[in-house]
Amino acid sequence: MTRILSVTSECVPLVKTGGLADVAGALPAALKPLGHEMRTLLPGYPTVMKALKKTRTVLTEDDLFGGPARVLEARVAGLSLYVLDAAHLFKREGSPYLDVDGNDFPDNPERFAALSWMAMRIAQDGAGGWTPQLVHAHDWQGALAPYYLKTNGVDVPSVLTIHNIAFHGLAPANRLAGLRLDPSDFTEDGFEFWGQIGALKAGLQFATALTTVSPTYARELTTPEFGMGLDGVLRARSGDLTGILNGIDLEVWDPKTDPNIATYKTARGKGRAKARLRKEFGLPDADGPLAVVVSRLSHQKGLDLLLEALPAFIDRGGQLALLGSGDKELEAAFVKTAAAQANVAVRIGYDEALSHRMMAGADAILVPSRFEPCGLTQLYGLRYGAIPVVAATGGLVDTVIHASPMAMRSGVATGLQVSPLTAHALAATMVQLVDLFQDVDAWAMLQSNAMRQSVGWEASAAEYAGLYDRLTDSA
């Protein structure tokens, strides 16, 4: 059995701000049947510490970037955890990364360097008698772990997964010593990024292997358009870069058993859920499709384009229910649109149970992202028979088969792709959605195809397992 340490800043069900948490929470159980034991190193945020019951201290550090720290071993929700209890770094109000006013914690570089450092310590010294054979770090928050392994002579292979390359984990150069970094590595071929320390770049340079969360995103990352200034590094390491799609938890997201909804086994059963969703959002009955958005409201997600495209969809009889929060201007614009249009309803905020009811009651799920490493909402939509309308980017391309004439004739289509991603093209695609919805046979085929798609972790876990095996066999 291969022993893997996962190094992550968030993990379902303990702490979540995005898809990283879903991956970190699901992967250990998916790997277990394949002969891999994954334990997870996680910061001791207040919410995490509160969830711990029985613990034991397995590692200590007298001075971890400004104060004492210990690693606690625990089990929560079936996960084998190592929790980094460092009150000076993690015992504070706010989100994992932001204070109560929404600003980055100024010591974020030290906070997550500490997480990476303790990953190195676990690989070097073991924790409670357990020593990993491989370290799997996630995003910039864990990206210094491969660097610390290499520079401290710990002969353990490492994997770095890029969930979203937009976040680099930058710090000014005057913090080199404080972050326990070798000044000789502060170069273009090391972790220097435009005069700053780049945690993510360090991981990209020093990890044994790199992965990201879809094959298309892996290719996109090597281009200037999507590489966020790191495309050159990724081109140089393209032979070590693999795209492995995320999956979803098929027990949590199951229309046959979901406690949040009026359950159903086939697309025919969506009618009751749709009627309830309309009532919950205060939408009138209508002959057109009910589309939903469950998303962070941001420029990345392309929701400014949706505002422009929406009139064409509404004019053809479509309806929109939106759940999300984020950019205040976008929030205000959607609220204003809903106030002026009876067939648009908006909830600002996030509600997990409501998101399930929206997938169940929706005819379509809209994901017009400008970039999307993998995306999970389109996978939830497929599972629940809510036809995805997605931008032709990243994991959206890899998971949704466009309803082209050929795909429709062949009976394989599962949704609609928008390309190029403009307001005009999005409007045209949403009108196409209405046309498909009005074709009873075509729509039934789309929904049936969608609900039959394999969207769980089985295939993806096998790819990770194969990668781990190759790295540990050659170590």
Short mmCIF file of N, CA, C and O in Angstrom, two decimals, residues 334-435:
data_model
loop_
_atom_site.label_atom_id
_atom_site.label_comp_id
_atom_site.label_asym_id
_atom_site.label_seq_id
_atom_site.Cartn_x
_atom_site.Cartn_y
_atom_site.Cartn_z
N PHE A 334 -27.48 41.99 -11.14
CA PHE A 334 -28.44 40.88 -11.20
C PHE A 334 -29.68 41.17 -10.35
O PHE A 334 -30.80 40.83 -10.75
N VAL A 335 -29.48 41.79 -9.20
CA VAL A 335 -30.64 42.16 -8.37
C VAL A 335 -31.53 43.15 -9.12
O VAL A 335 -32.77 43.04 -9.11
N LYS A 336 -30.92 44.12 -9.79
CA LYS A 336 -31.68 45.10 -10.57
C LYS A 336 -32.44 44.43 -11.71
O LYS A 336 -33.61 44.75 -11.98
N THR A 337 -31.78 43.47 -12.38
CA THR A 337 -32.43 42.75 -13.48
C THR A 337 -33.62 41.97 -12.97
O THR A 337 -34.69 41.94 -13.61
N ALA A 338 -33.46 41.31 -11.83
CA ALA A 338 -34.56 40.52 -11.26
C ALA A 338 -35.73 41.42 -10.86
O ALA A 338 -36.90 41.03 -11.02
N ALA A 339 -35.43 42.61 -10.37
CA ALA A 339 -36.50 43.53 -9.97
C ALA A 339 -37.31 44.00 -11.18
O ALA A 339 -38.52 44.28 -11.07
N ALA A 340 -36.67 44.07 -12.33
CA ALA A 340 -37.34 44.57 -13.54
C ALA A 340 -37.94 43.46 -14.38
O ALA A 340 -38.71 43.75 -15.30
N GLN A 341 -37.61 42.21 -14.10
CA GLN A 341 -38.00 41.11 -14.98
C GLN A 341 -38.58 39.96 -14.15
O GLN A 341 -37.88 39.35 -13.34
N ALA A 342 -39.84 39.64 -14.38
CA ALA A 342 -40.53 38.61 -13.59
C ALA A 342 -39.93 37.23 -13.79
O ALA A 342 -40.08 36.36 -12.92
N ASN A 343 -39.26 37.00 -14.92
CA ASN A 343 -38.72 35.68 -15.21
C ASN A 343 -37.26 35.52 -14.82
O ASN A 343 -36.58 34.58 -15.26
N VAL A 344 -36.78 36.44 -14.00
CA VAL A 344 -35.44 36.35 -13.43
C VAL A 344 -35.55 36.48 -11.92
O VAL A 344 -36.22 37.37 -11.42
N ALA A 345 -34.93 35.55 -11.20
CA ALA A 345 -34.93 35.59 -9.74
C ALA A 345 -33.51 35.38 -9.24
O ALA A 345 -32.76 34.57 -9.80
N VAL A 346 -33.14 36.10 -8.17
CA VAL A 346 -31.76 36.11 -7.69
C VAL A 346 -31.72 35.95 -6.18
O VAL A 346 -32.51 36.56 -5.46
N ARG A 347 -30.81 35.11 -5.72
CA ARG A 347 -30.49 35.01 -4.29
C ARG A 347 -29.01 35.30 -4.13
O ARG A 347 -28.18 34.58 -4.70
N ILE A 348 -28.68 36.33 -3.38
CA ILE A 348 -27.29 36.67 -3.12
C ILE A 348 -26.84 35.92 -1.87
O ILE A 348 -27.46 36.01 -0.81
N GLY A 349 -25.75 35.17 -2.00
CA GLY A 349 -25.26 34.36 -0.90
C GLY A 349 -25.00 32.95 -1.37
O GLY A 349 -24.92 32.69 -2.57
N TYR A 350 -24.85 32.03 -0.43
CA TYR A 350 -24.67 30.63 -0.80
C TYR A 350 -25.43 29.75 0.17
O TYR A 350 -25.44 30.00 1.37
N ASP A 351 -26.07 28.73 -0.36
CA ASP A 351 -26.89 27.81 0.41
C ASP A 351 -26.73 26.43 -0.23
O ASP A 351 -27.21 26.20 -1.33
N GLU A 352 -26.01 25.52 0.46
CA GLU A 352 -25.70 24.22 -0.12
C GLU A 352 -26.96 23.43 -0.46
O GLU A 352 -27.07 22.85 -1.54
N ALA A 353 -27.92 23.39 0.46
CA ALA A 353 -29.15 22.63 0.20
C ALA A 353 -29.91 23.22 -0.99
O ALA A 353 -30.45 22.49 -1.83
N LEU A 354 -29.96 24.56 -1.07
CA LEU A 354 -30.64 25.20 -2.19
C LEU A 354 -29.95 24.87 -3.50
O LEU A 354 -30.60 24.67 -4.53
N SER A 355 -28.62 24.79 -3.48
CA SER A 355 -27.92 24.46 -4.72
C SER A 355 -28.33 23.07 -5.23
O SER A 355 -28.45 22.86 -6.44
N HIS A 356 -28.59 22.14 -4.35
CA HIS A 356 -29.08 20.81 -4.75
C HIS A 356 -30.47 20.93 -5.36
O HIS A 356 -30.77 20.31 -6.39
N ARG A 357 -31.32 21.73 -4.73
CA ARG A 357 -32.69 21.89 -5.26
C ARG A 357 -32.67 22.57 -6.63
O ARG A 357 -33.51 22.28 -7.48
N MET A 358 -31.71 23.45 -6.83
CA MET A 358 -31.61 24.13 -8.12
C MET A 358 -31.16 23.16 -9.22
O MET A 358 -31.69 23.19 -10.33
N MET A 359 -30.19 22.29 -8.91
CA MET A 359 -29.79 21.29 -9.90
C MET A 359 -30.95 20.37 -10.25
O MET A 359 -31.15 20.00 -11.41
N ALA A 360 -31.72 20.01 -9.22
CA ALA A 360 -32.84 19.08 -9.43
C ALA A 360 -33.95 19.70 -10.26
O ALA A 360 -34.56 19.04 -11.11
N GLY A 361 -34.22 20.99 -10.04
CA GLY A 361 -35.35 21.63 -10.71
C GLY A 361 -35.01 22.30 -12.03
O GLY A 361 -35.90 22.66 -12.79
N ALA A 362 -33.73 22.43 -12.33
CA ALA A 362 -33.31 23.17 -13.52
C ALA A 362 -33.42 22.34 -14.78
O ALA A 362 -33.15 21.14 -14.78
N ASP A 363 -33.79 23.00 -15.85
CA ASP A 363 -33.65 22.39 -17.18
C ASP A 363 -32.22 22.53 -17.69
O ASP A 363 -31.75 21.68 -18.45
N ALA A 364 -31.54 23.61 -17.29
CA ALA A 364 -30.19 23.87 -17.78
C ALA A 364 -29.37 24.55 -16.70
O ALA A 364 -29.92 25.26 -15.84
N ILE A 365 -28.06 24.34 -16.75
CA ILE A 365 -27.12 25.02 -15.86
C ILE A 365 -26.16 25.82 -16.72
O ILE A 365 -25.60 25.31 -17.69
N LEU A 366 -25.98 27.10 -16.40
CA LEU A 366 -25.17 28.01 -17.21
C LEU A 366 -23.79 28.20 -16.59
O LEU A 366 -23.68 28.59 -15.41
N VAL A 367 -22.73 27.93 -17.36
CA VAL A 367 -21.35 28.08 -16.88
C VAL A 367 -20.53 28.77 -17.98
O VAL A 367 -19.71 28.14 -18.65
N PRO A 368 -20.70 30.09 -18.17
CA PRO A 368 -20.00 30.79 -19.27
C PRO A 368 -18.64 31.35 -18.85
O PRO A 368 -18.31 32.50 -19.14
N SER A 369 -17.82 30.54 -18.22
CA SER A 369 -16.55 31.01 -17.64
C SER A 369 -15.54 31.39 -18.71
O SER A 369 -15.40 30.71 -19.73
N ARG A 370 -14.80 32.46 -18.45
CA ARG A 370 -13.70 32.84 -19.35
C ARG A 370 -12.57 31.83 -19.27
O ARG A 370 -11.89 31.58 -20.25
N PHE A 371 -12.32 31.30 -18.08
CA PHE A 371 -11.45 30.13 -17.94
C PHE A 371 -11.99 29.29 -16.79
O PHE A 371 -12.58 29.80 -15.85
N GLU A 372 -11.82 28.00 -16.89
CA GLU A 372 -12.37 27.09 -15.89
C GLU A 372 -11.48 25.84 -15.86
O GLU A 372 -11.57 24.99 -16.74
N PRO A 373 -10.57 25.75 -14.87
CA PRO A 373 -9.65 24.61 -14.83
C PRO A 373 -10.36 23.26 -15.00
O PRO A 373 -9.96 22.45 -15.82
N CYS A 374 -11.38 23.02 -14.22
CA CYS A 374 -12.20 21.81 -14.40
C CYS A 374 -13.67 22.17 -14.36
O CYS A 374 -14.39 21.98 -15.31
N GLY A 375 -14.11 22.73 -13.24
CA GLY A 375 -15.52 23.01 -13.05
C GLY A 375 -16.21 21.80 -12.43
O GLY A 375 -15.94 20.66 -12.80
N LEU A 376 -17.08 22.07 -11.49
CA LEU A 376 -17.88 21.02 -10.87
C LEU A 376 -19.36 21.20 -11.14
O LEU A 376 -20.10 20.22 -11.23
N THR A 377 -19.81 22.45 -11.29
CA THR A 377 -21.25 22.66 -11.44
C THR A 377 -21.81 22.00 -12.69
O THR A 377 -22.93 21.52 -12.69
N GLN A 378 -21.02 21.95 -13.77
CA GLN A 378 -21.53 21.28 -14.97
C GLN A 378 -21.64 19.78 -14.73
O GLN A 378 -22.51 19.11 -15.31
N LEU A 379 -20.78 19.22 -13.85
CA LEU A 379 -20.87 17.81 -13.51
C LEU A 379 -22.11 17.53 -12.66
O LEU A 379 -22.80 16.52 -12.85
N TYR A 380 -22.41 18.45 -11.72
CA TYR A 380 -23.65 18.31 -10.95
C TYR A 380 -24.85 18.37 -11.89
O TYR A 380 -25.82 17.61 -11.75
N GLY A 381 -24.79 19.30 -12.86
CA GLY A 381 -25.88 19.42 -13.81
C GLY A 381 -26.09 18.14 -14.60
O GLY A 381 -27.22 17.66 -14.75
N LEU A 382 -25.01 17.56 -15.12
CA LEU A 382 -25.12 16.30 -15.85
C LEU A 382 -25.78 15.23 -14.99
O LEU A 382 -26.68 14.51 -15.43
N ARG A 383 -25.34 15.13 -13.76
CA ARG A 383 -25.85 14.10 -12.85
C ARG A 383 -27.35 14.25 -12.62
O ARG A 383 -28.07 13.25 -12.47
N TYR A 384 -27.84 15.50 -12.60
CA TYR A 384 -29.24 15.77 -12.28
C TYR A 384 -30.09 16.05 -13.52
O TYR A 384 -31.25 16.42 -13.40
N GLY A 385 -29.51 15.90 -14.70
CA GLY A 385 -30.28 16.13 -15.91
C GLY A 385 -30.54 17.59 -16.20
O GLY A 385 -31.50 17.92 -16.91
N ALA A 386 -29.69 18.48 -15.68
CA ALA A 386 -29.75 19.91 -16.01
C ALA A 386 -28.71 20.15 -17.10
O ALA A 386 -27.51 20.06 -16.85
N ILE A 387 -29.16 20.43 -18.30
CA ILE A 387 -28.27 20.47 -19.46
C ILE A 387 -27.25 21.60 -19.32
O ILE A 387 -27.62 22.77 -19.19
N PRO A 388 -25.95 21.29 -19.36
CA PRO A 388 -24.94 22.34 -19.22
C PRO A 388 -24.81 23.19 -20.49
O PRO A 388 -24.73 22.66 -21.61
N VAL A 389 -24.77 24.50 -20.29
CA VAL A 389 -24.41 25.45 -21.34
C VAL A 389 -23.10 26.08 -20.88
O VAL A 389 -23.07 26.82 -19.89
N VAL A 390 -22.00 25.75 -21.56
CA VAL A 390 -20.68 26.07 -21.04
C VAL A 390 -19.82 26.78 -22.07
O VAL A 390 -20.01 26.62 -23.28
N ALA A 391 -18.87 27.55 -21.59
CA ALA A 391 -17.84 28.11 -22.46
C ALA A 391 -16.92 26.99 -22.92
O ALA A 391 -16.71 26.00 -22.21
N ALA A 392 -16.36 27.14 -24.11
CA ALA A 392 -15.46 26.12 -24.66
C ALA A 392 -14.05 26.34 -24.13
O ALA A 392 -13.14 26.77 -24.84
N THR A 393 -13.86 26.02 -22.83
CA THR A 393 -12.56 26.22 -22.20
C THR A 393 -12.35 25.17 -21.12
O THR A 393 -13.31 24.63 -20.55
N GLY A 394 -11.08 24.87 -20.84
CA GLY A 394 -10.71 24.03 -19.71
C GLY A 394 -11.50 22.73 -19.61
O GLY A 394 -11.80 22.07 -20.60
N GLY A 395 -11.84 22.39 -18.37
CA GLY A 395 -12.57 21.16 -18.12
C GLY A 395 -13.99 21.17 -18.64
O GLY A 395 -14.61 20.10 -18.76
N LEU A 396 -14.51 22.33 -18.97
CA LEU A 396 -15.87 22.40 -19.54
C LEU A 396 -15.89 21.70 -20.90
O LEU A 396 -16.84 20.98 -21.23
N VAL A 397 -14.85 21.91 -21.69
CA VAL A 397 -14.73 21.24 -22.99
C VAL A 397 -14.62 19.73 -22.81
O VAL A 397 -15.21 18.95 -23.57
N ASP A 398 -13.90 19.32 -21.78
CA ASP A 398 -13.61 17.89 -21.59
C ASP A 398 -14.79 17.11 -21.02
O ASP A 398 -14.76 15.88 -21.03
N THR A 399 -15.79 17.80 -20.51
CA THR A 399 -16.88 17.10 -19.83
C THR A 399 -18.25 17.26 -20.49
O THR A 399 -19.19 16.56 -20.10
N VAL A 400 -18.36 18.17 -21.45
CA VAL A 400 -19.66 18.41 -22.09
C VAL A 400 -19.52 18.22 -23.60
O VAL A 400 -18.68 18.86 -24.24
N ILE A 401 -20.33 17.33 -24.16
CA ILE A 401 -20.32 17.07 -25.60
C ILE A 401 -21.32 17.99 -26.28
O ILE A 401 -22.53 17.92 -26.01
N HIS A 402 -20.81 18.87 -27.13
CA HIS A 402 -21.65 19.91 -27.75
C HIS A 402 -22.72 19.30 -28.66
O HIS A 402 -22.45 18.36 -29.43
N ALA A 403 -23.90 19.86 -28.59
CA ALA A 403 -25.03 19.38 -29.40
C ALA A 403 -24.93 19.90 -30.83
O ALA A 403 -25.82 20.61 -31.33
N SER A 404 -23.87 19.53 -31.50
CA SER A 404 -23.72 19.84 -32.93
C SER A 404 -24.67 18.93 -33.71
O SER A 404 -25.16 17.91 -33.18
N PRO A 405 -24.95 19.27 -34.96
CA PRO A 405 -25.82 18.37 -35.75
C PRO A 405 -25.31 16.93 -35.78
O PRO A 405 -26.09 15.99 -35.64
N MET A 406 -23.99 16.75 -35.93
CA MET A 406 -23.44 15.40 -35.96
C MET A 406 -23.62 14.68 -34.62
O MET A 406 -24.00 13.52 -34.57
N ALA A 407 -23.35 15.40 -33.50
CA ALA A 407 -23.50 14.79 -32.18
C ALA A 407 -24.95 14.44 -31.89
O ALA A 407 -25.25 13.42 -31.26
N MET A 408 -25.86 15.29 -32.38
CA MET A 408 -27.28 14.99 -32.18
C MET A 408 -27.70 13.78 -33.01
O MET A 408 -28.41 12.89 -32.53
N ARG A 409 -27.25 13.72 -34.26
CA ARG A 409 -27.59 12.56 -35.10
C ARG A 409 -26.99 11.28 -34.55
O ARG A 409 -27.59 10.20 -34.64
N SER A 410 -25.79 11.40 -33.96
CA SER A 410 -25.13 10.22 -33.41
C SER A 410 -25.67 9.85 -32.03
O SER A 410 -25.32 8.79 -31.50
N GLY A 411 -26.46 10.74 -31.45
CA GLY A 411 -27.05 10.45 -30.14
C GLY A 411 -26.10 10.51 -28.98
O GLY A 411 -26.28 9.80 -27.99
N VAL A 412 -25.06 11.38 -29.06
CA VAL A 412 -24.07 11.44 -27.99
C VAL A 412 -24.01 12.78 -27.27
O VAL A 412 -23.29 12.92 -26.27
N ALA A 413 -24.72 13.79 -27.75
CA ALA A 413 -24.63 15.14 -27.18
C ALA A 413 -25.13 15.16 -25.74
O ALA A 413 -26.06 14.43 -25.37
N THR A 414 -24.49 16.01 -24.92
CA THR A 414 -24.91 16.16 -23.52
C THR A 414 -25.15 17.61 -23.13
O THR A 414 -25.61 17.88 -22.01
N GLY A 415 -24.83 18.57 -24.00
CA GLY A 415 -25.00 19.97 -23.63
C GLY A 415 -24.61 20.88 -24.77
O GLY A 415 -24.52 20.45 -25.93
N LEU A 416 -24.34 22.13 -24.44
CA LEU A 416 -24.00 23.14 -25.44
C LEU A 416 -22.72 23.86 -25.03
O LEU A 416 -22.54 24.21 -23.86
N GLN A 417 -21.83 24.07 -26.01
CA GLN A 417 -20.62 24.86 -25.80
C GLN A 417 -20.74 26.19 -26.52
O GLN A 417 -21.30 26.25 -27.63
N VAL A 418 -20.21 27.24 -25.90
CA VAL A 418 -20.22 28.58 -26.47
C VAL A 418 -18.82 28.92 -26.95
O VAL A 418 -17.87 28.91 -26.16
N SER A 419 -18.68 29.22 -28.24
CA SER A 419 -17.38 29.61 -28.79
C SER A 419 -17.59 30.44 -30.05
O SER A 419 -18.35 30.04 -30.93
N PRO A 420 -16.93 31.61 -30.13
CA PRO A 420 -16.10 32.24 -29.10
C PRO A 420 -16.97 32.76 -27.96
O PRO A 420 -18.19 32.93 -28.13
N LEU A 421 -16.37 33.02 -26.81
CA LEU A 421 -17.14 33.47 -25.67
C LEU A 421 -17.36 34.98 -25.74
O LEU A 421 -16.54 35.77 -25.29
N THR A 422 -18.48 35.34 -26.35
CA THR A 422 -18.91 36.74 -26.42
C THR A 422 -20.37 36.78 -25.99
O THR A 422 -21.06 35.74 -25.96
N ALA A 423 -20.86 37.96 -25.67
CA ALA A 423 -22.26 38.09 -25.29
C ALA A 423 -23.17 37.67 -26.44
O ALA A 423 -24.21 37.02 -26.22
N HIS A 424 -22.78 38.02 -27.67
CA HIS A 424 -23.60 37.65 -28.83
C HIS A 424 -23.64 36.14 -29.00
O HIS A 424 -24.72 35.55 -29.22
N ALA A 425 -22.50 35.47 -28.90
CA ALA A 425 -22.46 34.01 -29.06
C ALA A 425 -23.20 33.31 -27.93
O ALA A 425 -23.89 32.30 -28.15
N LEU A 426 -23.08 33.85 -26.72
CA LEU A 426 -23.80 33.27 -25.59
C LEU A 426 -25.31 33.40 -25.78
O LEU A 426 -26.07 32.45 -25.53
N ALA A 427 -25.75 34.57 -26.25
CA ALA A 427 -27.18 34.76 -26.51
C ALA A 427 -27.67 33.78 -27.57
O ALA A 427 -28.75 33.17 -27.42
N ALA A 428 -26.89 33.60 -28.64
CA ALA A 428 -27.29 32.68 -29.70
C ALA A 428 -27.37 31.25 -29.18
O ALA A 428 -28.29 30.48 -29.56
N THR A 429 -26.45 30.88 -28.32
CA THR A 429 -26.46 29.52 -27.77
C THR A 429 -27.65 29.32 -26.83
O THR A 429 -28.25 28.24 -26.80
N MET A 430 -28.01 30.35 -26.09
CA MET A 430 -29.16 30.24 -25.20
C MET A 430 -30.47 30.17 -25.98
O MET A 430 -31.43 29.51 -25.57
N VAL A 431 -30.52 30.83 -27.13
CA VAL A 431 -31.68 30.68 -28.02
C VAL A 431 -31.72 29.26 -28.57
O VAL A 431 -32.79 28.64 -28.67
N GLN A 432 -30.54 28.71 -28.91
CA GLN A 432 -30.48 27.31 -29.34
C GLN A 432 -30.98 26.38 -28.25
O GLN A 432 -31.67 25.38 -28.53
N LEU A 433 -30.68 26.71 -27.00
CA LEU A 433 -31.17 25.93 -25.87
C LEU A 433 -32.70 25.90 -25.86
O LEU A 433 -33.31 24.85 -25.65
N VAL A 434 -33.31 27.04 -26.08
CA VAL A 434 -34.78 27.11 -26.13
C VAL A 434 -35.32 26.24 -27.25
O VAL A 434 -36.29 25.48 -27.07
N ASP A 435 -34.69 26.31 -28.42
CA ASP A 435 -35.14 25.49 -29.56
C ASP A 435 -35.04 24.00 -29.24
O ASP A 435 -35.95 23.22 -29.57
#
